[in-house]
Coordinates of C-alpha atoms in Angstrom, one line a residue:
M217 CA 70.2 59.7 67.9
P218 CA 68.7 56.8 66.0
P219 CA 71.2 54.1 64.8
G220 CA 70.5 55.0 61.2
D221 CA 70.9 58.8 61.7
V222 CA 74.6 58.9 61.0
P223 CA 76.3 62.3 60.5
H224 CA 77.9 62.7 57.1
L225 CA 79.7 65.5 55.4
H226 CA 80.8 66.4 51.9
A227 CA 82.7 69.3 50.5
V228 CA 81.2 71.0 47.4
G229 CA 82.3 68.9 44.5
G230 CA 83.3 65.8 46.5
M231 CA 82.7 63.4 49.4
L232 CA 84.6 63.4 52.6
N233 CA 84.6 60.3 54.9
P234 CA 83.5 60.7 58.4
M235 CA 86.2 61.2 61.0
P236 CA 86.3 59.7 64.5
G237 CA 85.0 61.7 67.4
P238 CA 87.3 64.2 69.2
P239 CA 89.4 62.9 72.0
A240 CA 89.6 64.6 75.3
G241 CA 92.5 66.9 75.9
R242 CA 95.2 67.7 73.4
P243 CA 95.3 65.3 70.4
P244 CA 98.2 62.9 70.4
I245 CA 99.5 64.1 67.1
V246 CA 99.7 67.6 68.5
R247 CA 101.6 66.4 71.5
A248 CA 104.0 64.5 69.3
L249 CA 104.5 67.6 67.1
G250 CA 105.4 69.6 70.2
T251 CA 108.0 67.0 71.2
S252 CA 109.5 67.0 67.7
L253 CA 109.6 70.8 67.5
A254 CA 111.3 70.9 70.9
L255 CA 114.0 68.4 69.8
L256 CA 114.5 70.3 66.5
G257 CA 114.7 73.6 68.2
L258 CA 117.2 72.3 70.7
S259 CA 119.4 70.9 68.0
L260 CA 119.3 74.0 65.8
G261 CA 119.7 76.2 68.9
L262 CA 122.9 74.3 69.9
L263 CA 124.4 74.8 66.4
I264 CA 123.5 78.5 66.5
A265 CA 125.1 78.9 69.9
I266 CA 128.3 77.3 68.6
E267 CA 128.2 79.5 65.5
I268 CA 127.9 82.5 67.7
A269 CA 130.6 81.4 70.2
V270 CA 133.3 80.7 67.6
P271 CA 133.5 84.3 66.2
V272 CA 133.1 85.7 69.7
Q273 CA 136.3 83.8 70.6
G274 CA 138.0 85.4 67.6
G275 CA 137.6 85.5 63.9
S276 CA 138.8 87.3 60.8
D277 CA 135.5 89.1 60.1
P278 CA 134.0 91.8 62.3
L279 CA 132.0 90.3 65.1
W280 CA 128.7 92.0 64.2
V281 CA 129.0 90.7 60.6
A282 CA 129.6 87.1 61.8
L283 CA 126.6 87.3 64.1
L284 CA 124.1 88.4 61.4
A285 CA 123.3 85.0 60.0
P286 CA 123.0 83.2 63.3
S287 CA 120.8 86.0 64.7
S288 CA 118.5 85.7 61.6
A289 CA 118.4 82.0 62.1
V290 CA 117.2 82.5 65.7
V291 CA 114.3 84.6 64.4
F292 CA 113.3 82.1 61.7
L293 CA 113.5 79.3 64.3
I294 CA 111.3 80.9 66.9
T295 CA 108.7 82.2 64.5
G296 CA 108.6 78.9 62.6
A297 CA 108.3 76.8 65.7
V298 CA 105.5 78.9 67.1
A299 CA 103.6 79.0 63.8
W300 CA 103.9 75.2 63.3
W301 CA 102.8 74.5 66.8
R302 CA 99.7 76.7 66.6
R303 CA 98.8 75.6 63.1
P304 CA 100.1 72.0 62.6
S305 CA 98.4 71.5 59.2
N306 CA 99.7 74.8 57.9
R307 CA 103.1 74.5 56.2
T308 CA 104.1 78.1 56.7
G309 CA 105.8 77.3 60.0
A310 CA 107.7 74.4 58.3
I311 CA 108.9 76.8 55.6
M312 CA 110.2 79.2 58.2
L313 CA 112.0 76.3 60.0
W314 CA 113.5 75.3 56.6
G315 CA 114.8 78.8 56.4
A316 CA 116.4 78.5 59.8
V317 CA 118.1 75.3 58.8
L318 CA 119.5 76.8 55.7
L319 CA 120.8 79.9 57.6
V320 CA 122.5 77.6 60.1
F321 CA 124.1 75.5 57.3
S322 CA 125.3 78.6 55.6
G323 CA 127.3 79.4 58.7
L324 CA 129.1 76.1 59.0
D325 CA 132.3 77.5 57.7
V326 CA 133.0 79.0 61.1
F327 CA 134.0 75.5 62.3
G328 CA 137.0 75.4 59.9
V329 CA 136.3 71.9 58.6
G330 CA 136.6 71.5 54.9
W331 CA 133.5 69.6 54.1
L332 CA 131.3 71.7 56.4
A333 CA 132.6 74.8 54.8
S334 CA 131.8 73.3 51.4
V335 CA 128.2 72.8 52.5
S336 CA 128.2 76.5 53.5
V337 CA 129.4 77.5 50.0
V338 CA 126.9 75.4 48.2
L339 CA 124.0 76.8 50.2
A340 CA 125.3 80.3 50.3
T341 CA 122.3 81.9 48.5
M342 CA 119.5 79.4 49.4
T343 CA 117.8 81.7 51.8
L344 CA 116.7 83.9 48.9
P345 CA 114.3 81.2 47.4
V346 CA 113.1 80.5 50.9
L347 CA 112.0 84.2 51.1
V348 CA 110.1 83.7 47.8
H349 CA 108.7 80.4 49.0
L350 CA 107.5 81.8 52.3
L351 CA 105.8 84.8 50.7
L352 CA 104.1 82.9 47.9
A353 CA 102.9 80.1 50.2
F354 CA 101.4 82.5 52.8
P355 CA 98.8 82.2 54.3
S356 CA 97.9 78.6 53.7
G357 CA 101.4 77.3 53.6
R358 CA 100.8 75.9 50.1
V359 CA 101.9 77.4 46.8
R360 CA 98.5 77.4 45.0
S361 CA 98.9 78.7 41.4
R362 CA 101.0 77.1 38.7
T363 CA 102.9 80.4 38.1
A364 CA 103.8 80.6 41.8
R365 CA 105.0 77.0 41.9
W366 CA 107.2 77.5 38.9
T367 CA 108.6 80.7 40.4
V368 CA 109.5 79.0 43.7
L369 CA 111.1 76.1 41.8
A370 CA 113.0 78.5 39.6
G371 CA 114.2 80.4 42.7
Y372 CA 115.7 77.2 44.2
A373 CA 117.3 76.3 40.9
V374 CA 118.9 79.7 40.6
S375 CA 120.3 79.5 44.1
L376 CA 121.4 75.9 43.9
V377 CA 122.2 75.1 40.3
L378 CA 123.5 78.4 39.1
Q379 CA 125.6 78.6 42.2
V380 CA 127.8 75.8 40.8
P381 CA 130.0 77.9 38.4
L382 CA 130.9 80.2 41.2
Y383 CA 132.8 77.5 43.1
L384 CA 133.4 75.0 40.4
F385 CA 135.7 77.3 38.4
D386 CA 137.2 79.3 41.3
P387 CA 139.5 77.4 43.6
R388 CA 139.6 80.4 46.0
A389 CA 135.8 80.2 46.6
S390 CA 136.1 76.5 47.3
P391 CA 137.5 75.5 50.8
G392 CA 140.9 74.0 50.0
G393 CA 139.9 73.7 46.3
M394 CA 137.6 70.7 47.4
L395 CA 134.8 71.7 45.0
A396 CA 136.7 73.3 42.2
I397 CA 137.7 71.5 39.0
G398 CA 139.8 74.3 37.6
D399 CA 140.3 78.1 37.4
A400 CA 138.2 79.6 34.6
P401 CA 137.5 83.3 35.3
V402 CA 135.4 83.7 32.2
L403 CA 133.1 80.8 33.0
R404 CA 132.9 82.1 36.6
T405 CA 131.9 85.6 35.4
I406 CA 129.3 84.3 33.0
G407 CA 127.9 82.1 35.7
S408 CA 127.8 85.0 38.2
W409 CA 125.9 87.3 35.8
L410 CA 123.6 84.5 34.8
Q411 CA 122.7 83.8 38.4
R412 CA 122.2 87.5 39.1
G413 CA 120.0 88.0 36.0
C414 CA 117.9 84.9 36.6
G415 CA 117.6 85.7 40.3
M416 CA 116.4 89.2 39.6
A417 CA 113.8 87.8 37.1
V418 CA 112.5 85.4 39.8
M419 CA 112.2 88.2 42.3
V420 CA 110.4 90.4 39.8
V421 CA 107.9 87.7 39.0
A422 CA 107.4 87.0 42.7
A423 CA 106.7 90.7 43.4
G424 CA 104.2 90.7 40.5
I425 CA 102.4 87.7 42.0
L426 CA 102.2 89.4 45.4
A427 CA 101.0 92.6 43.8
H428 CA 98.3 90.7 41.9
R429 CA 97.1 89.0 45.1
F430 CA 97.0 92.3 47.0
R431 CA 94.9 93.9 44.2
R432 CA 92.4 91.0 44.2
S433 CA 92.2 90.7 48.0
G434 CA 89.1 92.0 49.8
R435 CA 89.0 94.7 52.5
R436 CA 89.3 92.3 55.4
E437 CA 92.1 90.3 53.8
R438 CA 94.0 93.5 53.0
R439 CA 93.8 94.6 56.7
V440 CA 95.1 91.2 57.9
I441 CA 97.8 90.2 55.4
G442 CA 98.1 93.4 53.2
P443 CA 101.1 94.7 55.2
L444 CA 102.9 91.4 54.6
Y445 CA 102.2 91.5 50.9
L446 CA 103.4 95.1 50.6
Y447 CA 106.5 94.4 52.6
G448 CA 107.2 91.2 50.7
I449 CA 107.1 93.1 47.4
A450 CA 109.6 95.6 48.7
A451 CA 111.8 92.8 50.1
V452 CA 112.0 90.5 47.1
L453 CA 112.9 93.5 44.9
A454 CA 115.4 95.1 47.3
V455 CA 117.4 91.9 48.3
P456 CA 118.9 91.3 44.9
V457 CA 119.1 95.0 43.9
I458 CA 121.2 96.0 46.9
P459 CA 124.4 94.0 46.0
S460 CA 123.9 94.2 42.2
V461 CA 122.9 97.8 41.7
I462 CA 122.9 99.9 44.9
R463 CA 126.3 98.8 46.2
P464 CA 128.2 99.4 42.9
L465 CA 126.5 102.8 42.4
T466 CA 127.0 104.1 45.9
G467 CA 130.3 102.4 46.9
M468 CA 128.5 100.9 49.9
P469 CA 130.8 98.6 51.9
A470 CA 130.2 94.9 51.5
E471 CA 129.4 94.5 55.2
M472 CA 126.7 97.2 55.0
S473 CA 125.2 95.5 51.9
Y474 CA 125.1 92.2 53.7
L475 CA 123.5 93.8 56.8
L476 CA 120.7 95.3 54.7
Q477 CA 120.0 92.0 53.0
I478 CA 119.9 90.0 56.2
G479 CA 117.8 92.7 57.8
L480 CA 115.2 92.5 55.0
L481 CA 115.2 88.8 55.0
T482 CA 114.8 88.5 58.8
A483 CA 111.9 90.9 58.9
V484 CA 109.8 88.6 56.7
P485 CA 109.1 85.9 59.4
V486 CA 108.4 88.7 61.9
T487 CA 105.8 90.2 59.5
V488 CA 104.4 86.7 59.0
G489 CA 104.1 86.4 62.8
C490 CA 102.2 89.7 63.0
A491 CA 99.8 88.5 60.3
M492 CA 99.3 85.3 62.2
L493 CA 98.3 87.2 65.4
L494 CA 95.8 89.2 63.3
G495 CA 94.2 86.1 61.9
G496 CA 96.1 85.5 58.7
F497 CA 96.6 81.8 59.4
A498 CA 94.2 79.0 59.1
R499 CA 94.1 77.3 62.5
T500 CA 93.7 73.5 62.5
S501 CA 95.1 72.1 65.7
E502 CA 92.1 73.1 67.8
V503 CA 89.4 71.5 65.5
Q504 CA 89.6 68.2 67.3
E505 CA 89.0 69.9 70.6
L506 CA 85.9 71.8 69.3
G507 CA 83.5 69.0 70.3
A508 CA 84.6 69.1 73.9
W509 CA 84.2 72.9 73.9
L510 CA 80.7 72.7 72.5
G511 CA 79.7 69.9 74.9
S512 CA 80.7 72.0 78.0
A513 CA 77.5 74.1 77.8
D514 CA 74.3 74.7 75.8
R515 CA 75.4 77.6 73.7
E516 CA 73.6 79.9 71.4
R517 CA 74.2 79.4 67.7
V518 CA 76.0 82.8 67.3
S519 CA 78.5 81.4 69.8
L520 CA 78.8 78.3 67.7
Q521 CA 79.8 80.5 64.7
H522 CA 82.3 82.3 66.8
A523 CA 83.7 79.0 68.0
L524 CA 84.1 77.8 64.5
A525 CA 85.8 81.0 63.4
D526 CA 88.2 80.8 66.3
S527 CA 89.0 77.1 65.8
L528 CA 89.6 77.6 62.1
G529 CA 91.5 80.8 62.4
D530 CA 89.1 82.5 59.9
P531 CA 87.0 85.4 61.2
S532 CA 85.0 85.3 58.0
V533 CA 83.4 81.9 58.7
R534 CA 79.7 82.0 58.1
L535 CA 76.9 79.5 58.8
A536 CA 73.9 78.9 56.6
F537 CA 71.0 76.6 57.4
W538 CA 68.8 74.7 54.9
A539 CA 65.1 75.5 55.1
D540 CA 62.9 72.9 53.4
E541 CA 59.8 75.1 53.4
V542 CA 61.4 77.9 51.3
G543 CA 63.8 75.6 49.5
R544 CA 67.0 77.5 50.2
Y545 CA 69.7 78.4 52.7
V546 CA 69.0 81.0 55.3
D547 CA 71.0 82.6 58.1
R548 CA 70.1 82.5 61.8
Q549 CA 67.4 85.1 61.4
G550 CA 65.8 83.2 58.5
R551 CA 67.1 85.6 55.9
P552 CA 68.2 84.1 52.5
V553 CA 71.8 83.3 52.0
L554 CA 73.7 82.4 48.8
V555 CA 75.4 79.0 48.9
P556 CA 78.1 78.7 47.7
D557 CA 79.2 82.2 48.4
P558 CA 79.8 83.9 45.0
A559 CA 82.5 86.3 46.5
P560 CA 86.0 85.7 45.1
G561 CA 88.2 83.4 47.2
R562 CA 85.2 81.9 49.2
A563 CA 84.5 78.1 49.5
T564 CA 81.8 76.1 51.1
V565 CA 81.4 72.7 52.9
D566 CA 78.0 71.2 53.1
I567 CA 76.8 69.4 56.3
G568 CA 74.2 66.7 56.4
I569 CA 72.7 64.2 58.8
G570 CA 71.1 60.9 57.8
G571 CA 70.9 62.0 54.2
R572 CA 69.2 65.3 55.1
R573 CA 70.8 68.6 54.2
V574 CA 71.3 70.6 57.4
A575 CA 73.7 73.5 56.9
A576 CA 76.8 74.8 55.1
I577 CA 80.0 76.4 56.4
G578 CA 81.4 79.2 54.2
Y579 CA 85.1 80.1 54.7
D580 CA 88.0 82.0 53.1
A581 CA 89.8 79.5 50.7
G582 CA 92.9 81.8 50.8
L583 CA 93.2 81.3 54.6
I584 CA 92.2 77.6 54.7
D585 CA 93.6 75.6 51.8
D586 CA 92.3 72.2 52.8
P587 CA 88.5 71.7 52.9
G588 CA 89.0 68.6 55.0
V589 CA 89.9 70.9 58.0
V590 CA 86.6 72.6 57.7
A591 CA 84.8 69.3 57.2
S592 CA 86.3 67.9 60.4
A593 CA 85.0 70.9 62.3
G594 CA 81.6 70.6 60.6
R595 CA 81.2 67.0 61.7
V596 CA 81.7 68.1 65.3
V597 CA 79.0 70.8 65.1
A598 CA 76.5 68.9 62.8
L599 CA 74.2 67.8 65.6
A600 CA 74.3 71.2 67.3
L601 CA 73.3 72.7 64.0
D602 CA 70.4 70.3 63.3
R603 CA 68.9 70.9 66.8
E604 CA 68.0 74.5 65.8
R605 CA 67.5 74.0 62.1
L606 CA 63.7 74.0 62.5
T607 CA 63.8 77.3 64.3
A608 CA 65.7 78.9 61.5
E609 CA 63.2 77.4 59.0
L610 CA 60.2 78.8 60.9
R611 CA 61.9 82.2 61.0
A612 CA 62.5 82.0 57.3
S613 CA 58.8 81.5 56.6
R614 CA 57.8 84.3 58.9
N615 CA 60.4 86.6 57.3
E616 CA 59.0 86.0 53.9
V617 CA 55.8 87.8 54.9
R618 CA 57.7 90.5 56.7
L619 CA 60.0 91.1 53.9
S620 CA 57.2 91.6 51.4
R621 CA 55.6 94.1 53.8
M622 CA 59.0 95.8 54.3
R623 CA 59.4 96.2 50.6
I624 CA 56.2 98.2 50.4
V625 CA 57.3 100.6 53.1
Q626 CA 60.8 100.8 51.6
A627 CA 59.5 101.6 48.2
G628 CA 57.4 104.4 49.7
D629 CA 60.4 105.8 51.7
Q630 CA 62.6 105.7 48.7
E631 CA 60.1 107.6 46.7
R632 CA 59.8 110.2 49.5
R633 CA 63.6 110.6 49.5
R634 CA 63.7 110.9 45.7
I635 CA 61.0 113.7 45.8
A636 CA 62.6 115.5 48.7
Q637 CA 66.1 115.3 47.0
N638 CA 64.7 116.6 43.7
L639 CA 63.0 119.5 45.4
H640 CA 66.0 120.3 47.5
D641 CA 68.6 120.0 44.7
G642 CA 66.4 121.4 41.9
L643 CA 63.7 123.8 42.8
Q644 CA 65.1 125.0 46.1
A645 CA 68.5 125.7 44.6
E646 CA 66.8 127.6 41.7
L647 CA 64.9 129.7 44.2
V648 CA 68.0 130.6 46.1
L649 CA 69.7 131.6 42.8
L650 CA 66.7 133.7 41.8
G651 CA 66.8 135.4 45.2
V652 CA 70.4 136.3 44.7
Q653 CA 69.6 137.7 41.3
A654 CA 66.7 139.7 42.5
Q655 CA 68.8 141.3 45.2
G656 CA 71.4 142.0 42.5
L657 CA 68.8 144.0 40.6
A658 CA 68.2 146.2 43.7
D659 CA 71.9 146.8 44.0
I660 CA 72.5 147.9 40.4
P661 CA 74.1 151.4 40.4
G662 CA 71.7 154.0 39.1
A663 CA 68.6 151.9 39.8
T664 CA 65.6 154.0 40.8
T665 CA 64.0 153.7 44.2
E666 CA 60.9 152.0 42.7
V667 CA 63.1 149.4 40.9
A668 CA 65.1 148.7 44.1
A669 CA 61.9 148.4 46.2
A670 CA 60.3 146.1 43.6
A671 CA 63.5 144.0 43.4
T672 CA 63.7 143.8 47.2
D673 CA 60.0 142.8 47.5
L674 CA 60.6 140.1 44.8
R675 CA 63.6 138.7 46.8
L676 CA 61.5 138.6 50.0
R677 CA 58.7 136.7 48.2
I678 CA 61.3 134.3 46.7
D679 CA 62.7 133.8 50.2
R680 CA 59.2 133.0 51.6
A681 CA 58.7 130.5 48.7
A682 CA 62.0 128.9 49.5
R683 CA 61.1 128.7 53.2
D684 CA 57.8 127.1 52.4
L685 CA 59.6 124.7 50.1
R686 CA 62.0 123.7 52.9
Q687 CA 59.1 123.0 55.1
L688 CA 57.6 120.8 52.4
V689 CA 60.8 118.9 52.0
H690 CA 61.0 118.5 55.7
A691 CA 57.5 117.1 55.8
V692 CA 58.2 114.7 52.9
M693 CA 61.4 113.3 54.4
P694 CA 63.0 115.2 57.3
P695 CA 66.7 115.8 56.9
P696 CA 67.4 115.1 60.6
L697 CA 66.0 111.6 60.2
V698 CA 68.1 110.9 57.1
E699 CA 71.3 112.5 58.4
R700 CA 71.3 111.8 62.2
G701 CA 68.7 109.1 62.9
L702 CA 65.5 108.6 64.8
T703 CA 66.5 110.0 68.1
S704 CA 67.8 113.3 66.7
A705 CA 64.8 113.7 64.4
V706 CA 62.3 113.2 67.3
E707 CA 64.2 115.7 69.5
D708 CA 64.0 118.2 66.6
L709 CA 60.2 117.6 66.4
V710 CA 59.7 118.2 70.1
D711 CA 61.9 121.3 70.2
R712 CA 59.7 122.9 67.5
M713 CA 56.4 122.2 69.3
P714 CA 54.3 125.3 70.3
V715 CA 52.9 123.3 73.2
P716 CA 55.0 122.1 76.2
T717 CA 56.1 118.6 75.3
R718 CA 58.0 116.2 77.5
L719 CA 60.2 113.6 75.7
D720 CA 61.3 110.3 77.2
I721 CA 63.6 108.3 74.9
G722 CA 65.8 105.5 75.9
D723 CA 68.7 103.7 74.1
L724 CA 67.1 102.4 70.9
G725 CA 70.2 100.8 69.5
V726 CA 70.5 100.2 65.7
L727 CA 67.2 100.2 63.9
P728 CA 66.4 99.4 60.2
G729 CA 65.7 102.5 58.1
Q730 CA 62.0 101.5 57.5
L731 CA 61.5 101.2 61.2
Q732 CA 63.0 104.5 61.9
S733 CA 60.9 106.3 59.3
T734 CA 57.7 104.7 60.5
A735 CA 58.5 105.5 64.1
Y736 CA 59.2 109.1 63.2
F737 CA 55.9 109.6 61.2
V738 CA 54.0 108.0 64.1
V739 CA 55.4 110.7 66.5
A740 CA 54.9 113.4 63.9
E741 CA 51.2 112.5 63.3
G742 CA 50.5 112.2 67.0
L743 CA 52.0 115.6 67.8
A744 CA 50.2 117.2 64.8
N745 CA 46.8 115.8 65.9
A746 CA 47.4 116.9 69.5
V747 CA 48.1 120.5 68.3
K748 CA 45.5 120.8 65.5
H749 CA 42.5 118.9 66.8
A750 CA 42.9 118.0 70.5
R751 CA 43.6 121.6 71.7
A752 CA 46.1 120.1 74.1
T753 CA 48.0 122.1 76.7
K754 CA 50.7 119.5 77.3
I755 CA 52.0 116.5 75.5
S756 CA 54.3 113.6 76.4
V757 CA 56.3 111.4 74.0
R758 CA 58.0 108.2 75.0
L759 CA 60.1 105.8 72.9
A760 CA 61.6 102.6 74.4
R761 CA 63.0 99.4 73.1
A762 CA 62.6 96.1 75.0
H763 CA 62.4 92.5 74.1
Q764 CA 63.1 93.3 70.4
R765 CA 60.1 95.6 70.2
L766 CA 60.0 99.3 69.8
S767 CA 57.3 101.0 71.8
I768 CA 56.1 104.5 70.8
Q769 CA 53.6 106.4 72.9
V770 CA 52.2 110.0 72.3
A771 CA 49.8 111.3 74.9
D772 CA 48.0 114.6 75.4
D773 CA 45.4 116.2 77.7
G774 CA 43.2 117.4 74.9
V775 CA 39.5 116.9 74.2
G776 CA 39.8 113.3 73.1
G777 CA 37.4 111.6 70.8
A778 CA 40.0 110.5 68.2
S779 CA 39.6 107.3 66.3
I780 CA 41.6 105.4 63.6
G781 CA 39.0 105.9 60.9
G782 CA 38.4 109.6 61.8
G783 CA 41.2 111.0 59.6
R784 CA 43.4 110.3 56.7
G785 CA 46.6 110.6 58.7
L786 CA 45.8 107.9 61.3
G787 CA 44.5 105.6 58.6
G788 CA 47.8 105.9 56.7
L789 CA 49.7 105.3 59.8
T790 CA 47.7 102.1 60.4
D791 CA 48.7 100.8 57.0
R792 CA 52.3 101.6 57.5
V793 CA 52.4 99.9 60.9
D794 CA 50.6 96.8 59.6
A795 CA 53.2 96.6 56.8
L796 CA 55.9 96.1 59.4
A797 CA 53.9 93.6 61.4
G798 CA 53.3 96.1 64.2
R799 CA 50.3 97.1 66.3
L800 CA 48.6 100.5 66.6
T801 CA 46.0 101.3 69.3
I802 CA 44.3 104.6 70.4
D803 CA 42.8 105.3 73.7
S804 CA 40.8 108.6 73.4
P805 CA 37.8 108.9 75.6
D806 CA 35.8 112.2 75.2
G807 CA 37.2 115.0 77.4
R808 CA 40.1 112.9 78.8
G809 CA 42.8 113.3 76.3
T810 CA 44.3 110.9 73.7
Q811 CA 47.0 108.2 74.0
L812 CA 48.5 106.8 70.8
L813 CA 50.4 103.6 71.3
V814 CA 52.4 101.8 68.6
E815 CA 54.6 98.6 68.9
L816 CA 56.9 97.6 66.1
P817 CA 59.1 94.5 65.9
C818 CA 62.8 95.3 65.7
E819 CA 63.9 92.0 64.1
F820 CA 63.7 91.8 60.3

């Protein structure tokens, strides 16, 4: 690369400074994070083990009740450590580890030490705002909207500040009276109801935010993180309702209420982990290794897009390439692409080299909150994108001509379908109704024989007219082609041939609609000519797809002598094939049969 040809990147709306090249192996920051997570996990694991061992040795509460909080802390610890390790720049794992810390601290009262028990009392309800924080920050790990941020802050305030009257005015709730300043039952009751009411309001607002996000999310996002949002709505509403409403109404034991709350709370990180496996996290730790992966082999561009999607943890990543000749972004096949993507929740990072616009990376802003992560990946692949930019530009120019031709064919096919649909839904339905009414005249009690015979004859003529109309509809746009595709439509044609016809059709794959209709009418015209004009005794039809070209061959043993300008049908076929940048040839020597060969490109 020339010295002045320096890669640069900028996100839409701002510049991003170049980053140093990717080092070999795991980045040092990732290795350091792994060490830190291991130490944190070891420390919390030791505390959890002690909190489990103390009640096992003997305690006042039932053993299973004493083990609920430590068990929940284990789930938060494991899921949080895994999430943070796999996505270091995503804060979701850190929030789950924060929940594990709070659960561990809320169980410090098992040690029987006054100040440790006081910490446990102060933080008794802090896991509830962690639940709100985790759900509203998913999947990027950042609370994006102002309403969500205030909701999270309110949740922490309710659990921390409004918890104060419960131990400040109740010596029995404070270990050894350490935190209490007096015994004021009225103030304690007011504080308790205020905390419950504000907590319920926070949970309702959080559920509303989740419901709004679920409603605005796309089909792919709903499949990935929709279950988490739905469960989160149920959880944030049920956790405060269980002790405040359900327990007083049903007489549920306090232990069972606590079990349900802890169970709902613990299932949240599990659901987050499932969403992570389905792609609901924005991956960032592997971006620095993307350069080594790309340098290992000369890969196709489609593989490059898959590599970016895998590295960023966003399966919706799309690449667009700048074509100077047409003055817009195109995809790998040279088709126009809108940049930035107008779809809700999408964002774009532009890529340039030496002041030249090269490409753009589109991604889901809900999954990747930081555009710098995408930009760092874009810098790695910038040179690989520029190597093939010219190819995409040439394809775009060629496709401009193809698309204009395709629009002609598409307009004709749409008009055929419209006419066929109108005939089928209008006139044919009317004929069927008239046939039923005519038969009804013949079946009227007391009708004379002449009337019945006339009515039956009328019904038969209506049936013949309906049959002729069906044949016309079939000729205009065959239902098998519209409903089942090219292969089934050609098989239907061959089955109805009055002359022995051999069909050889391979795996055609997925073909555009215009290509299928053109191929069908080529076969239909070839068979019609063989029967009507060539006086053939046997016919063969062959369709094959190879090297992105569809080959159609119709051959007969008739009298020959056919030519493109000899009839209106073949002339119309020539125009249709030319519109799709195809080629039509006829080999028809006198007395030696006719062979019609058409080749159509399969890439549009």
